[in-house]
Short mmCIF file of C-alpha atoms in Angstrom, two decimals:
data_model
loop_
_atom_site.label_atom_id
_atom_site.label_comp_id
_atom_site.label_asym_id
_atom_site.label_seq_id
_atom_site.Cartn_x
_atom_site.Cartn_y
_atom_site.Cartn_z
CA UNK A 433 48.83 50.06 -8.88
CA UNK A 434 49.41 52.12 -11.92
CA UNK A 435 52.96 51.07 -13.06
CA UNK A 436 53.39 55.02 -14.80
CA UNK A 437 53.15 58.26 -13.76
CA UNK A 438 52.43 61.46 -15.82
CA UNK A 439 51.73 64.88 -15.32
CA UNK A 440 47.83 65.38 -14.88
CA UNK A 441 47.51 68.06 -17.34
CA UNK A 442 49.16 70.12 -19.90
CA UNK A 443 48.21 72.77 -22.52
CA UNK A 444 49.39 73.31 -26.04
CA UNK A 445 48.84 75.68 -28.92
CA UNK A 446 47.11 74.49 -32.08
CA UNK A 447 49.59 73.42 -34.98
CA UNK A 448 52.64 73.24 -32.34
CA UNK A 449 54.22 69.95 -31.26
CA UNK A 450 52.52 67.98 -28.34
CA UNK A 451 55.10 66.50 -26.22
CA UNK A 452 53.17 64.10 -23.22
CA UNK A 453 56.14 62.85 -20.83
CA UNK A 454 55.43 59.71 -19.21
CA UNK A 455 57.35 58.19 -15.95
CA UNK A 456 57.52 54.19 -15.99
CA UNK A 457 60.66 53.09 -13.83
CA UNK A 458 59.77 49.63 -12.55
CA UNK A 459 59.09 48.63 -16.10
CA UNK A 460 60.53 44.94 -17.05
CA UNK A 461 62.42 43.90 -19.89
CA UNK A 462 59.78 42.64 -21.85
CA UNK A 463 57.18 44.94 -20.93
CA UNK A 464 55.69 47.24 -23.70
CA UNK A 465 54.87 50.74 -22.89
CA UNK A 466 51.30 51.46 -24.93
CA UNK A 467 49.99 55.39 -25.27
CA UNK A 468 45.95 55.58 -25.52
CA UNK A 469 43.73 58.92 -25.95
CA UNK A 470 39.88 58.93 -24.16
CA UNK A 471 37.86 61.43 -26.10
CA UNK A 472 35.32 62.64 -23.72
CA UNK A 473 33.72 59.16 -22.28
CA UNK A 474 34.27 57.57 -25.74
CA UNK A 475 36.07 54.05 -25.61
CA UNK A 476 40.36 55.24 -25.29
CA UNK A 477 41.52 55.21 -28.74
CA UNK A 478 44.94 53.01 -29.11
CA UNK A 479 47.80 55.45 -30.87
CA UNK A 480 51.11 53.53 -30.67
CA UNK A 481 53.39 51.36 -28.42
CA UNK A 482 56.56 50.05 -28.42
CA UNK A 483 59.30 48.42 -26.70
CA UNK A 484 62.86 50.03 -26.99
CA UNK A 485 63.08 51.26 -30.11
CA UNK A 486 61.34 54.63 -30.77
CA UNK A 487 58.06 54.07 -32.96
CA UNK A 488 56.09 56.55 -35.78
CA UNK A 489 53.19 56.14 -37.13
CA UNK A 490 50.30 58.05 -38.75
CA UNK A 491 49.61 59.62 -35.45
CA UNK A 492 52.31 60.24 -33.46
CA UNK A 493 56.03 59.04 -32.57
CA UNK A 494 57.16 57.39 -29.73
CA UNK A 495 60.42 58.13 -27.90
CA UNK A 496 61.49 55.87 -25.38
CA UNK A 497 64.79 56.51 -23.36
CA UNK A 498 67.61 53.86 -23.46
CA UNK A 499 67.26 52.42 -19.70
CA UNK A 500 63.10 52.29 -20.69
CA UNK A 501 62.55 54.38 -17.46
CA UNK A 502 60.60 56.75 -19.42
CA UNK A 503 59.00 57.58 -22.92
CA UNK A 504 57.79 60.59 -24.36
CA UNK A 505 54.36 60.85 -26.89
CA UNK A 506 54.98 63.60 -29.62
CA UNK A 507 51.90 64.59 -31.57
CA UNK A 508 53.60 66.53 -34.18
CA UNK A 509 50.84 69.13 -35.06
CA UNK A 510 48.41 69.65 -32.43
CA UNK A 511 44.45 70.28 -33.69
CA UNK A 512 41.71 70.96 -31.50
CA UNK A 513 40.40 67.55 -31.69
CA UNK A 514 43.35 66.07 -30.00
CA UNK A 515 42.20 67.47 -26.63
CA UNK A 516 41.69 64.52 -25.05
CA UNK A 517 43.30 62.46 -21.75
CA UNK A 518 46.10 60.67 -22.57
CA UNK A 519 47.29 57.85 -20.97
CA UNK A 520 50.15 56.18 -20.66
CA UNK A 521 50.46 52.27 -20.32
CA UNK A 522 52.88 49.39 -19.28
CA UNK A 523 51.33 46.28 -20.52
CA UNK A 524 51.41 43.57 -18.16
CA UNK A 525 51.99 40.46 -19.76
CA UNK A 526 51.34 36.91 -19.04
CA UNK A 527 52.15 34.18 -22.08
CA UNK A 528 50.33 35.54 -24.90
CA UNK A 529 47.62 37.56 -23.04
CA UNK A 530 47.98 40.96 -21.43
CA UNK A 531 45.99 43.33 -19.62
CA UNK A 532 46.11 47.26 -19.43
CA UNK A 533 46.94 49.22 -16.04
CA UNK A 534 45.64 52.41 -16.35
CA UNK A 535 46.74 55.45 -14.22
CA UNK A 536 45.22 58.97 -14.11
CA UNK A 537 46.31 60.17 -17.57
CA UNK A 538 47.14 63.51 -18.72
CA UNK A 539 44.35 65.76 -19.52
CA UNK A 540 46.06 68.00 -22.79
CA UNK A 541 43.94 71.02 -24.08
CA UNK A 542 44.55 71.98 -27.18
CA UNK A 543 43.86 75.75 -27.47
CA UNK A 544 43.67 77.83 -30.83
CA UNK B 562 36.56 45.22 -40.65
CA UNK B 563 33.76 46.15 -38.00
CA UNK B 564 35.01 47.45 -35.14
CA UNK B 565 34.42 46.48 -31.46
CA UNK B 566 30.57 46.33 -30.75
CA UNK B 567 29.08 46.94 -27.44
CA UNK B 568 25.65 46.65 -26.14
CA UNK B 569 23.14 47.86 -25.11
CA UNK B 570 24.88 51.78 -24.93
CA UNK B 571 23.06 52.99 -22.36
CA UNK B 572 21.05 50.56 -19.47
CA UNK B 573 19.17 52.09 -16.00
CA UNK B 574 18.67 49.44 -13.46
CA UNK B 575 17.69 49.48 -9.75
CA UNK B 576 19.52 48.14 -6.75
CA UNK B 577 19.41 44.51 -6.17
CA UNK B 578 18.82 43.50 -10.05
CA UNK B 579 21.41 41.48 -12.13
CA UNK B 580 22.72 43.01 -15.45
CA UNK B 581 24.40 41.76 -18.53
CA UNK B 582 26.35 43.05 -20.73
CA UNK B 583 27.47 42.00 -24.21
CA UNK B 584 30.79 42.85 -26.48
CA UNK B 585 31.22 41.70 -29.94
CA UNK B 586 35.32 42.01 -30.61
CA UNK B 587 36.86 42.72 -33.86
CA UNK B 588 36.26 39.68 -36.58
CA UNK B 589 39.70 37.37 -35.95
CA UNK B 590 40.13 38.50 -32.94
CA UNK B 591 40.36 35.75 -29.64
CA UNK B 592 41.13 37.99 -26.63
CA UNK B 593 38.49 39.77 -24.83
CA UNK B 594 38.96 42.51 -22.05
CA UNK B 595 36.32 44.28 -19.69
CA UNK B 596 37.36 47.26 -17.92
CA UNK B 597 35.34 49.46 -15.26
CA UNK B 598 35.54 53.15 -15.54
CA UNK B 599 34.45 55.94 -13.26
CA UNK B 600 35.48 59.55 -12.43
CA UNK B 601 36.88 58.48 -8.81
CA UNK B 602 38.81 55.21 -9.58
CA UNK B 603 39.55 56.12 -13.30
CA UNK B 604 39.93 52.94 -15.80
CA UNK B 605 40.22 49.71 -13.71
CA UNK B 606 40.26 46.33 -15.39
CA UNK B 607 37.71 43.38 -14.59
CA UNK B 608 38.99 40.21 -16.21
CA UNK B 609 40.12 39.42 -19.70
CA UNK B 610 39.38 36.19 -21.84
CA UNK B 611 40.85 34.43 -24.35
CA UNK B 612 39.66 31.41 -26.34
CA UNK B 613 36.98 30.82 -23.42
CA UNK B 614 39.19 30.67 -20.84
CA UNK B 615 39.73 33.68 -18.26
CA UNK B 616 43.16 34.52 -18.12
CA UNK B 617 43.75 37.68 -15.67
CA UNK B 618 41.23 39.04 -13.28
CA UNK B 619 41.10 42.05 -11.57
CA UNK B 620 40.20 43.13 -7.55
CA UNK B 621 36.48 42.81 -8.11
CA UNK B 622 33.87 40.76 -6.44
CA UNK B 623 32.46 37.34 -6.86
CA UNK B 624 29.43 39.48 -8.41
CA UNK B 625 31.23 40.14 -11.09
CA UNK B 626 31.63 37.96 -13.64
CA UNK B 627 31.94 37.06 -17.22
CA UNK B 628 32.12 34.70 -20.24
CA UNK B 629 33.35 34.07 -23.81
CA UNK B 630 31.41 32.01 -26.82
CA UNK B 631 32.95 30.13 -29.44
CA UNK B 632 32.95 32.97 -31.42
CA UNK B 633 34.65 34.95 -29.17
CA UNK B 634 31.46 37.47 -28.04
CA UNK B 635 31.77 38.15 -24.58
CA UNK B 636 29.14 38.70 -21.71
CA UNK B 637 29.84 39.91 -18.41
CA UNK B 638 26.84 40.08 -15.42
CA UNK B 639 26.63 41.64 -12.23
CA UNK B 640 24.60 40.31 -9.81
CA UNK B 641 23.34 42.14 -6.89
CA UNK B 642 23.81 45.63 -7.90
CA UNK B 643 24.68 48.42 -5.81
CA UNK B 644 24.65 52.15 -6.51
CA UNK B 645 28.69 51.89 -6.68
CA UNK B 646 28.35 49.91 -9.80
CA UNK B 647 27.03 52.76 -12.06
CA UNK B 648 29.48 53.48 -14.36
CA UNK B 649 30.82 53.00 -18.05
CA UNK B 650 31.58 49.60 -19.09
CA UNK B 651 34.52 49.04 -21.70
CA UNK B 652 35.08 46.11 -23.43
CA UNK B 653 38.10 45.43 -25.54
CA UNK B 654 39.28 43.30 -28.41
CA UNK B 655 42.78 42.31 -29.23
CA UNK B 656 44.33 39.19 -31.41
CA UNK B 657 45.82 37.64 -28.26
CA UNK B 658 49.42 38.11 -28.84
CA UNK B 659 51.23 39.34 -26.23
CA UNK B 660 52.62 42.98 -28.37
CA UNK B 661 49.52 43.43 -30.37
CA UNK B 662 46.73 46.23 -29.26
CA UNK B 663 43.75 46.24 -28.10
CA UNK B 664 40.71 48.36 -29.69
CA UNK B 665 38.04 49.76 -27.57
CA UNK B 666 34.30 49.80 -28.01
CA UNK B 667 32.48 52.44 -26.66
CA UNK B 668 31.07 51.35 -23.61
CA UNK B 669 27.66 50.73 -22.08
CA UNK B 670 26.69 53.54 -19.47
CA UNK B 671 25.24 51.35 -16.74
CA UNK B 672 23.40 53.34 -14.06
CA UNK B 673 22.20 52.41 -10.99
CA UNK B 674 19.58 54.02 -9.16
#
């Protein structure tokens, strides 16, 4: 009962932009949309979330669309470790707790 | 600051035994989360705790189950174990607020056989 949906896999070329498009039209107004990476069977990394506004950090940006029905990751230079499955998450909150609902991810390959 | 600690990494058990498993979340940290993952249902969650108290829990059965310490370490056990149940276990760590994130450990690899 994944609450997103994004494309199962996409390629880019090393040093380019990474844009990962992510689907999340049932989301609620106080509902946070989180973006994690899984490294190969590693624990999923946390990169960034936010709620309306869009978000940078170290990592990436964050561009969410003004109805919230969808949000776009941009990993502005692409390296070969960033192949990875990223997912895309809509925090389901209850009081101060929350718990992730993870869907299928999208598998990016970085090539050189 | 340490980060999330899981263990043991890697555990073999047969069918029928009982296993648990033990997280260690980021010092400061009150909320707890276990998630299942395996390559046909993906990254489901089990049940998440916070200050000893289980707050959500997910489709599983009554042989799952967990716990949190006054320090916050978590256990979970499953009882009973079937093949199905062989897969990575993640545990993670968050301060509890509801727009803070949650760090990851790495998992235990439980198999089955």
């Amino acid at each position: 009962d994944a609450k997103t949906t994004q494309p199962p896999s996409m390629d880019c070329a090393e040093g380019r932009a990474a844009n990962l498009p992510c689907n999340h039209s049932t989301i609620s107004g106080n509902e946070y949309v989180y973006w994690y990476r899984q490294i190969h069977s590693q624990g999923p990394q946390y990169i960034i979330h936010g709620l309306k506004n869009n978000e940078t950090n170290e990592m990436a940006s964050l561009i969410i669309t003004e109805d919230r029905k969808s949000s776009t990751l941009i990993l502005p230079h692409a390296t070969l470790r960033d192949t990875a499955v990223y997912y895309c998450i809509v925090r389901v909150t209850s009081g101060n707790t929350g718990k992730l609902i993870f869907g299928q991810g999208t598998t990016l390959q970085v090539k050189p | 600051k340490a980060g999330v600690t899981q263990t043991p990494r890697y555990l073999i058990k047969t069918r029928g035994q009982q296993v648990t498993l033990s997280c260690s979340p980021i010092s400061g940290h009150r909320s707890v989360s276990w998630y299942q993952q395996t390559p046909g249902q993906g990254l489901q969650f089990l049940f998440e705790y916070f200050s000893e108290t289980q707050r959500n829990k997910g489709n599983f059965p009554g042989r799952f189950s967990g716990r949190q310490f006054s320090n916050s370490r978590s256990e979970m056990n499953v009882s009973t174990l079937e093949l199905g149940d062989s897969a990575l276990y993640l545990c993670a760590s968050s301060a509890g607020q509801r727009n803070t994130e949650a760090f990851f450990g790495q998992g235990t690899r439980l198999t089955v056989v």
